[in-house]
Amino acid sequence: MFVLAVQQGLNGLVLGSLYVLVALGLTLVYGVLVQINFAHADFVMIGAFSAYFVTHALHGDYLLSLAAAGAVGALLGYLVNAAIFAPLLGKGSELRPLIATIGVSVMLENGALALLGPVPYAFATRYSAEVIRFGPLYLTAQSVIILAVAATAIVLLHGFLRFTFLGKALRAVAQDRETAGLMGIAPDRLIMLTFIIGSALAGLGGALLAPVLVLTPFAGTSVIVKAFAIVIIGGFGNIEGTILAGLLVGLIEAMTTQVLDPGLIDIVVFGLLLAMLVIRPTGLIAERREENV
Amino acid sequence: MTGPGAAPLLTAEDLHKRFGGVQAVGGLSFTLPPATVLAVIGPNGAGKSTLLNLLSGVHRADAGRLSFAGTELAALPAHRRARLGLARTFQKIRLFRHLSVLENVLAGFYTQHRIPTWQYLLHGPAFHADRRRCRQAAAELLAFVGLLARAATPAGALAYGEQRLLEIARALATQPRLLLLDEPAAGLNGAETEALRVRLTALRGRGLAMILVEHDMDLVTRIADQVLVMHYGQKLFAGTPAAMREDAGVIAAYLGGELA
Amino acid sequence: MSDVPSPVAAASLPAAECRPGWPGRAGAAATLGIVAILPLVLRDSYGRGLLIAGALNVIQALGLDLILGFAGQLDLGAAAFYGIGAYVSTLLVMLAGVGFWPALALGTLAAGVMGGVLALLTVRLRGHYLAIASLGFAVITYQVLLNWISLTQGPLGLYGITPPAGFTDPVRLFYLIAACAVLVFAALRALLASPVGATLAALREDEISAASLGIDCRRWKAFAFAVGSAVAGLAGGLYPGFAGTLVPDAFAPADSFGVLAMVIVGGIGTLRGPVLGAVVLTLAPELLRGIGDARMIVYGLALTLVVLFMPGGLDGAWRMAAARLRRNQAG
């Protein structure tokens, strides 16, 4: 019983770190732009398909396909920011970019549907079958890769934000757009950089998820809906909170998956989300700001 | 002017408000007699805007008591305070920018509509009478601030000085007993400040109580009956403008350079 | 303020837009005329089905626009309230033996109450949080419909649902639903021309300012959500009789985006806009049927392009063109 619990905890950690990767992209963008990119979901899906085609059609290695998926995500992020967020920046509407990216999302999903069809793609890497045992516990090599890549990405991101000049400027923009201007960095470039990083994470997350996803053109939606919940539970724009919340949701899902239908897990996660919004709208790690008007 | 024996319109006792590590208002007490204009002055960061936000309910005080015309305010949300007769303008202008000048003022009549509920769906005589009454009153307010000819203009398209005046007209539409003005002359040129002063003098003449946060000392001395000088969230001085100019503490801390 | 009446003052105000002038009335009469004739022109069952779907979409788009366009609240959960109206009214008829009309009223009421409760729960949230919370509510509602099998039959759905007595003929059913759409339009029009319109506009523009005028933003957000969601619930209650079956997939969370597209493409924050958007987006994919499955791509593209380049939507473009025409005639 105890071993089972630990095993589920381990599985939850793997799942959670995938959610963290996807959610971090959302929260990074929200931090600097206070906008939501709804098409983020589809960057995840396209990242997953990129990995699929690199490994299955081009016979590339799975690890190589991860890099490709990240690059595709970065490119998509660049395009969406250049086409939508940058032109609408400073127009003072929180509604317009969100709705425009909902349009992009509908386009990408149905474009993928037209190209790839509705039948799920089976994606197995040679790492999925390889099992690594630790006493009574086991992980697939795929899970080990997920944990390693996610941890590396998180550590790199953290180091970037904390120790590099660009990273510090980025955090400054997140705090206050005017101050960042004073640091001599054009905010629009930082926003673009954030978009590229966040979207690369989405593509990477998609590639890591690909073997466990039901890989269809709508695969991103099921992930992103949880990512939204995670971002809110963690506090929008709050990186530490997002990591914590992502792992938490992964754990909850792994623990309940034994007893609950997957659809009911959505209810649990969103019930948690709604409860969170009502009780603590600022997220797990409170960062309460009051300003004079 | 009402004598000193009259019950005060507003009483603040030992107000505290802290933002993060900063004590914005720390133990402030004062009273405002009816039909009095109180100017609140002090250097930037002295807690003046915070005080107005505590009075109008944008923020809740951490501690302290606040009573307005016999009603305890501290626990009331902003909209309930507005219904009691507290109206305000904002330091950073907060008009409904995409609505017309007229619509801005009409929104200020929110608490004064007298329409039977069913007539919201089937407009009857009471509905039309209410509309006529509010539009008439709005036209008078717009005439008062000199914006009647701009009634159809979007508020965001007005000149800065006009926006300040429109905010005052919108606040007056709520039929306030006390008007809170947060730096109404900030950013105005000489002519605009004069236009503002004429309106404020007229309101004072009608016996409307006002609390005025302002840096323009000329405006303050010409309008205010009482002055409250704030310094680091506390009361440095309270009294008449004339007495303030004699007060050694005020001169040392704040006025010295300006009135010399 | 001054007690001296100044009749000059009120006379110089712009005219109150309370009653439409003759072009507005002529337009309304012409629209009603076209609606009345349509089912007689489109005689095949496919065309009539399309008409009914269009009328249902008009009702849904009007409800969402009240929340989104007039009250400025980012609601991404429209499909949930449509579904609540549909399931509550149908289950009342099938399981409790309630008559169609009271069931329709109760379904509408249930959707309205749920909308109001959701708004009250999320009342402190800024725009984006509300968007996600309402989307989350749609996900929960959809999953409940799928998983509460003892009540809803889950993905298998409920079968053999008939239209209300007297409306089994598709033409009559269309007239019924179109009449509901016209009633909703008229009611919202009257409501928004009243001080409620100004109050919601104030809420949408700036909550702090609105509160300083005595407006209880909580209450009015809940009001807009309740009324808009009730309208969606009404459409939901009218839908199963038309479809004959009721499955959760008709209320998938992503379906909210279709209604959203209608509001945005038609013209957000106006009443004509959602009607226009619903009609165009119901018909356009049919006209483009040559492109088959790609129709949703066109939907997405239209949504994005309109937001980027035509923020007023079709209605805004129409107004601008009319204004230009008038200027050209005058000059």
GROMACS .gro file of C-alpha atoms in nm, chain A residues 27-281:
model
  255
   27THR     CA    1   0.261   3.248  -1.662
   28LEU     CA    2   0.578   3.404  -1.808
   29VAL     CA    3   0.379   3.578  -2.079
   30TYR     CA    4   0.116   3.685  -1.832
   31GLY     CA    5   0.386   3.828  -1.608
   32VAL     CA    6   0.520   4.070  -1.868
   33LEU     CA    7   0.215   4.132  -2.080
   34VAL     CA    8  -0.087   4.068  -1.856
   35GLN     CA    9  -0.239   3.886  -2.150
   36ILE     CA   10  -0.338   3.527  -2.216
   37ASN     CA   11  -0.231   3.347  -2.530
   38PHE     CA   12  -0.511   3.102  -2.586
   39ALA     CA   13  -0.324   2.937  -2.875
   40HIS     CA   14  -0.063   2.818  -2.625
   41ALA     CA   15  -0.264   2.494  -2.616
   42ASP     CA   16  -0.206   2.440  -2.981
   43PHE     CA   17   0.166   2.507  -2.949
   44VAL     CA   18   0.162   2.205  -2.718
   45MET     CA   19  -0.027   1.999  -2.978
   46ILE     CA   20   0.195   2.112  -3.265
   47GLY     CA   21   0.504   2.045  -3.053
   48ALA     CA   22   0.376   1.691  -2.997
   49PHE     CA   23   0.314   1.636  -3.368
   50SER     CA   24   0.654   1.784  -3.454
   51ALA     CA   25   0.815   1.527  -3.229
   52TYR     CA   26   0.601   1.257  -3.386
   53PHE     CA   27   0.705   1.343  -3.739
   54VAL     CA   28   1.071   1.388  -3.656
   55THR     CA   29   1.088   1.044  -3.497
   56HIS     CA   30   0.847   0.851  -3.718
   57ALA     CA   31   0.872   1.015  -4.060
   58LEU     CA   32   1.230   1.139  -4.051
   59HIS     CA   33   1.352   0.856  -3.826
   60GLY     CA   34   1.527   1.107  -3.604
   61ASP     CA   35   1.607   1.032  -3.243
   62TYR     CA   36   1.343   1.124  -2.984
   63LEU     CA   37   1.587   1.350  -2.803
   64LEU     CA   38   1.652   1.536  -3.130
   65SER     CA   39   1.279   1.568  -3.182
   66LEU     CA   40   1.251   1.743  -2.847
   67ALA     CA   41   1.478   2.019  -2.974
   68ALA     CA   42   1.280   2.040  -3.296
   69ALA     CA   43   0.953   2.071  -3.105
   70GLY     CA   44   1.100   2.349  -2.891
   71ALA     CA   45   1.212   2.533  -3.203
   72VAL     CA   46   0.870   2.496  -3.367
   73GLY     CA   47   0.708   2.630  -3.049
   74ALA     CA   48   0.945   2.926  -3.045
   75LEU     CA   49   0.863   3.005  -3.406
   76LEU     CA   50   0.488   2.988  -3.339
   77GLY     CA   51   0.533   3.216  -3.039
   78TYR     CA   52   0.724   3.462  -3.251
   79LEU     CA   53   0.450   3.465  -3.515
   80VAL     CA   54   0.160   3.499  -3.273
   81ASN     CA   55   0.327   3.782  -3.086
   82ALA     CA   56   0.424   3.963  -3.404
   83ALA     CA   57   0.082   3.921  -3.564
   84ILE     CA   58  -0.146   3.970  -3.266
   85PHE     CA   59  -0.004   4.086  -2.937
   86ALA     CA   60   0.243   4.344  -3.067
   87PRO     CA   61  -0.012   4.529  -3.286
   88LEU     CA   62  -0.268   4.529  -3.005
   89LEU     CA   63  -0.019   4.628  -2.735
   90GLY     CA   64  -0.115   4.946  -2.559
   91LYS     CA   65  -0.466   4.949  -2.705
   92GLY     CA   66  -0.583   4.904  -2.348
   93SER     CA   67  -0.802   4.601  -2.408
   94GLU     CA   68  -0.768   4.273  -2.225
   95LEU     CA   69  -1.041   4.128  -2.439
   96ARG     CA   70  -0.912   4.172  -2.794
   97PRO     CA   71  -0.583   3.976  -2.780
   98LEU     CA   72  -0.752   3.692  -2.591
   99ILE     CA   73  -1.029   3.662  -2.847
  100ALA     CA   74  -0.789   3.698  -3.140
  101THR     CA   75  -0.585   3.407  -3.004
  102ILE     CA   76  -0.902   3.203  -2.955
  103GLY     CA   77  -0.947   3.256  -3.330
  104VAL     CA   78  -0.588   3.143  -3.391
  105SER     CA   79  -0.652   2.838  -3.175
  106VAL     CA   80  -0.965   2.743  -3.369
  107MET     CA   81  -0.768   2.787  -3.693
  108LEU     CA   82  -0.471   2.579  -3.580
  109GLU     CA   83  -0.684   2.297  -3.440
  110ASN     CA   84  -0.905   2.268  -3.744
  111GLY     CA   85  -0.614   2.319  -3.979
  112ALA     CA   86  -0.443   2.028  -3.808
  113LEU     CA   87  -0.767   1.832  -3.827
  114ALA     CA   88  -0.787   1.888  -4.203
  115LEU     CA   89  -0.425   1.780  -4.249
  116LEU     CA   90  -0.395   1.501  -3.994
  117GLY     CA   91  -0.748   1.371  -3.944
  118PRO     CA   92  -0.926   1.291  -3.619
  119VAL     CA   93  -0.777   0.946  -3.554
  120PRO     CA   94  -0.529   0.943  -3.263
  121TYR     CA   95  -0.166   0.887  -3.360
  122ALA     CA   96   0.024   0.617  -3.174
  123PHE     CA   97   0.356   0.753  -3.062
  124ALA     CA   98   0.595   0.514  -2.894
  125THR     CA   99   0.959   0.595  -2.841
  126ARG     CA  100   1.214   0.332  -2.763
  127TYR     CA  101   1.233   0.488  -2.417
  128SER     CA  102   0.870   0.413  -2.334
  129ALA     CA  103   0.932   0.040  -2.307
  130GLU     CA  104   1.256   0.061  -2.112
  131VAL     CA  105   1.183   0.025  -1.742
  132ILE     CA  106   1.426   0.137  -1.476
  133ARG     CA  107   1.376  -0.017  -1.132
  134PHE     CA  108   1.457   0.131  -0.794
  135GLY     CA  109   1.382  -0.149  -0.552
  136PRO     CA  110   1.004  -0.195  -0.559
  137LEU     CA  111   0.957   0.128  -0.755
  138TYR     CA  112   0.995   0.171  -1.128
  139LEU     CA  113   1.000   0.445  -1.389
  140THR     CA  114   1.013   0.420  -1.766
  141ALA     CA  115   1.315   0.576  -1.932
  142GLN     CA  116   1.064   0.814  -2.090
  143SER     CA  117   0.963   0.934  -1.743
  144VAL     CA  118   1.325   0.981  -1.649
  145ILE     CA  119   1.376   1.192  -1.961
  146ILE     CA  120   1.069   1.396  -1.875
  147LEU     CA  121   1.190   1.460  -1.522
  148ALA     CA  122   1.542   1.545  -1.638
  149VAL     CA  123   1.435   1.778  -1.920
  150ALA     CA  124   1.172   1.952  -1.708
  151ALA     CA  125   1.412   1.999  -1.418
  152THR     CA  126   1.683   2.130  -1.650
  153ALA     CA  127   1.440   2.372  -1.816
  154ILE     CA  128   1.317   2.498  -1.481
  155VAL     CA  129   1.669   2.542  -1.343
  156LEU     CA  130   1.787   2.718  -1.659
  157LEU     CA  131   1.485   2.946  -1.660
  158HIS     CA  132   1.532   3.027  -1.295
  159GLY     CA  133   1.902   3.099  -1.347
  160PHE     CA  134   1.824   3.312  -1.649
  161LEU     CA  135   1.570   3.522  -1.464
  162ARG     CA  136   1.782   3.558  -1.154
  163PHE     CA  137   2.136   3.600  -1.279
  164THR     CA  138   2.142   3.741  -1.631
  165PHE     CA  139   2.090   4.105  -1.719
  166LEU     CA  140   1.814   4.019  -1.967
  167GLY     CA  141   1.644   3.801  -1.711
  168LYS     CA  142   1.653   4.077  -1.453
  169ALA     CA  143   1.515   4.322  -1.708
  170LEU     CA  144   1.241   4.074  -1.782
  171ARG     CA  145   1.147   4.051  -1.419
  172ALA     CA  146   1.154   4.430  -1.404
  173VAL     CA  147   0.906   4.451  -1.691
  174ALA     CA  148   0.684   4.208  -1.511
  175GLN     CA  149   0.689   4.434  -1.206
  176ASP     CA  150   0.652   4.762  -1.386
  177ARG     CA  151   0.677   4.836  -1.757
  178GLU     CA  152   0.804   5.192  -1.710
  179THR     CA  153   1.098   5.095  -1.491
  180ALA     CA  154   1.217   4.853  -1.754
  181GLY     CA  155   1.221   5.131  -2.009
  182LEU     CA  156   1.457   5.311  -1.774
  183MET     CA  157   1.691   5.012  -1.778
  184GLY     CA  158   1.752   5.088  -2.144
  185ILE     CA  159   1.572   4.787  -2.284
  186ALA     CA  160   1.280   4.822  -2.520
  187PRO     CA  161   0.984   4.649  -2.351
  188ASP     CA  162   0.856   4.516  -2.683
  189ARG     CA  163   1.177   4.319  -2.735
  190LEU     CA  164   1.152   4.170  -2.388
  191ILE     CA  165   0.794   4.075  -2.456
  192MET     CA  166   0.901   3.903  -2.777
  193LEU     CA  167   1.177   3.722  -2.590
  194THR     CA  168   0.931   3.607  -2.326
  195PHE     CA  169   0.694   3.485  -2.592
  196ILE     CA  170   0.966   3.287  -2.764
  197ILE     CA  171   1.083   3.127  -2.438
  198GLY     CA  172   0.730   3.052  -2.317
  199SER     CA  173   0.622   2.906  -2.649
  200ALA     CA  174   0.939   2.697  -2.680
  201LEU     CA  175   0.849   2.550  -2.340
  202ALA     CA  176   0.501   2.470  -2.473
  203GLY     CA  177   0.648   2.295  -2.778
  204LEU     CA  178   0.892   2.105  -2.560
  205GLY     CA  179   0.614   2.012  -2.318
  206GLY     CA  180   0.410   1.885  -2.611
  207ALA     CA  181   0.696   1.666  -2.733
  208LEU     CA  182   0.743   1.520  -2.385
  209LEU     CA  183   0.370   1.462  -2.348
  210ALA     CA  184   0.332   1.312  -2.695
  211PRO     CA  185   0.384   0.946  -2.595
  212VAL     CA  186   0.125   0.968  -2.315
  213LEU     CA  187  -0.126   1.189  -2.494
  214VAL     CA  188  -0.417   1.078  -2.704
  215LEU     CA  189  -0.246   1.250  -2.994
  216THR     CA  190  -0.514   1.428  -3.198
  217PRO     CA  191  -0.543   1.785  -3.327
  218PHE     CA  192  -0.740   1.866  -3.012
  219ALA     CA  193  -0.486   1.717  -2.772
  220GLY     CA  194  -0.367   2.058  -2.657
  221THR     CA  195  -0.705   2.154  -2.519
  222SER     CA  196  -0.715   1.892  -2.246
  223VAL     CA  197  -0.367   1.992  -2.131
  224ILE     CA  198  -0.415   2.366  -2.151
  225VAL     CA  199  -0.735   2.359  -1.953
  226LYS     CA  200  -0.534   2.210  -1.666
  227ALA     CA  201  -0.250   2.452  -1.733
  228PHE     CA  202  -0.492   2.743  -1.690
  229ALA     CA  203  -0.608   2.598  -1.363
  230ILE     CA  204  -0.246   2.557  -1.252
  231VAL     CA  205  -0.152   2.910  -1.347
  232ILE     CA  206  -0.443   3.047  -1.148
  233ILE     CA  207  -0.389   2.821  -0.849
  234GLY     CA  208  -0.024   2.929  -0.851
  235GLY     CA  209  -0.110   3.294  -0.894
  236PHE     CA  210  -0.093   3.439  -1.246
  237GLY     CA  211   0.260   3.557  -1.327
  238ASN     CA  212   0.406   3.388  -1.019
  239ILE     CA  213   0.673   3.139  -1.129
  240GLU     CA  214   0.734   2.960  -0.798
  241GLY     CA  215   0.360   2.934  -0.740
  242THR     CA  216   0.312   2.786  -1.085
  243ILE     CA  217   0.575   2.517  -1.026
  244LEU     CA  218   0.421   2.426  -0.693
  245ALA     CA  219   0.069   2.419  -0.833
  246GLY     CA  220   0.174   2.217  -1.137
  247LEU     CA  221   0.332   1.946  -0.924
  248LEU     CA  222   0.032   1.952  -0.693
  249VAL     CA  223  -0.214   1.900  -0.977
  250GLY     CA  224   0.006   1.622  -1.118
  251LEU     CA  225   0.006   1.451  -0.779
  252ILE     CA  226  -0.368   1.489  -0.732
  253GLU     CA  227  -0.428   1.344  -1.075
  254ALA     CA  228  -0.194   1.050  -1.019
  255MET     CA  229  -0.346   0.974  -0.678
  256THR     CA  230  -0.706   0.991  -0.798
  257THR     CA  231  -0.652   0.818  -1.130
  258GLN     CA  232  -0.686   0.482  -0.953
  259VAL     CA  233  -1.034   0.559  -0.835
  260LEU     CA  234  -1.171   0.823  -1.069
  261ASP     CA  235  -1.259   0.842  -1.434
  262PRO     CA  236  -1.039   1.096  -1.621
  263GLY     CA  237  -1.341   1.320  -1.678
  264LEU     CA  238  -1.400   1.336  -1.305
  265ILE     CA  239  -1.038   1.441  -1.253
  266ASP     CA  240  -1.119   1.751  -1.459
  267ILE     CA  241  -1.405   1.818  -1.220
  268VAL     CA  242  -1.173   1.778  -0.920
  269VAL     CA  243  -0.908   2.008  -1.069
  270PHE     CA  244  -1.157   2.275  -1.167
  271GLY     CA  245  -1.347   2.246  -0.844
  272LEU     CA  246  -1.013   2.315  -0.676
  273LEU     CA  247  -0.962   2.606  -0.913
  274LEU     CA  248  -1.300   2.761  -0.840
  275ALA     CA  249  -1.255   2.711  -0.467
  276MET     CA  250  -0.914   2.874  -0.496
  277LEU     CA  251  -1.056   3.172  -0.682
  278VAL     CA  252  -1.316   3.224  -0.419
  279ILE     CA  253  -1.093   3.177  -0.116
  280ARG     CA  254  -0.758   3.307  -0.236
  281PRO     CA  255  -0.780   3.492  -0.568
   0.00000   0.00000   0.00000
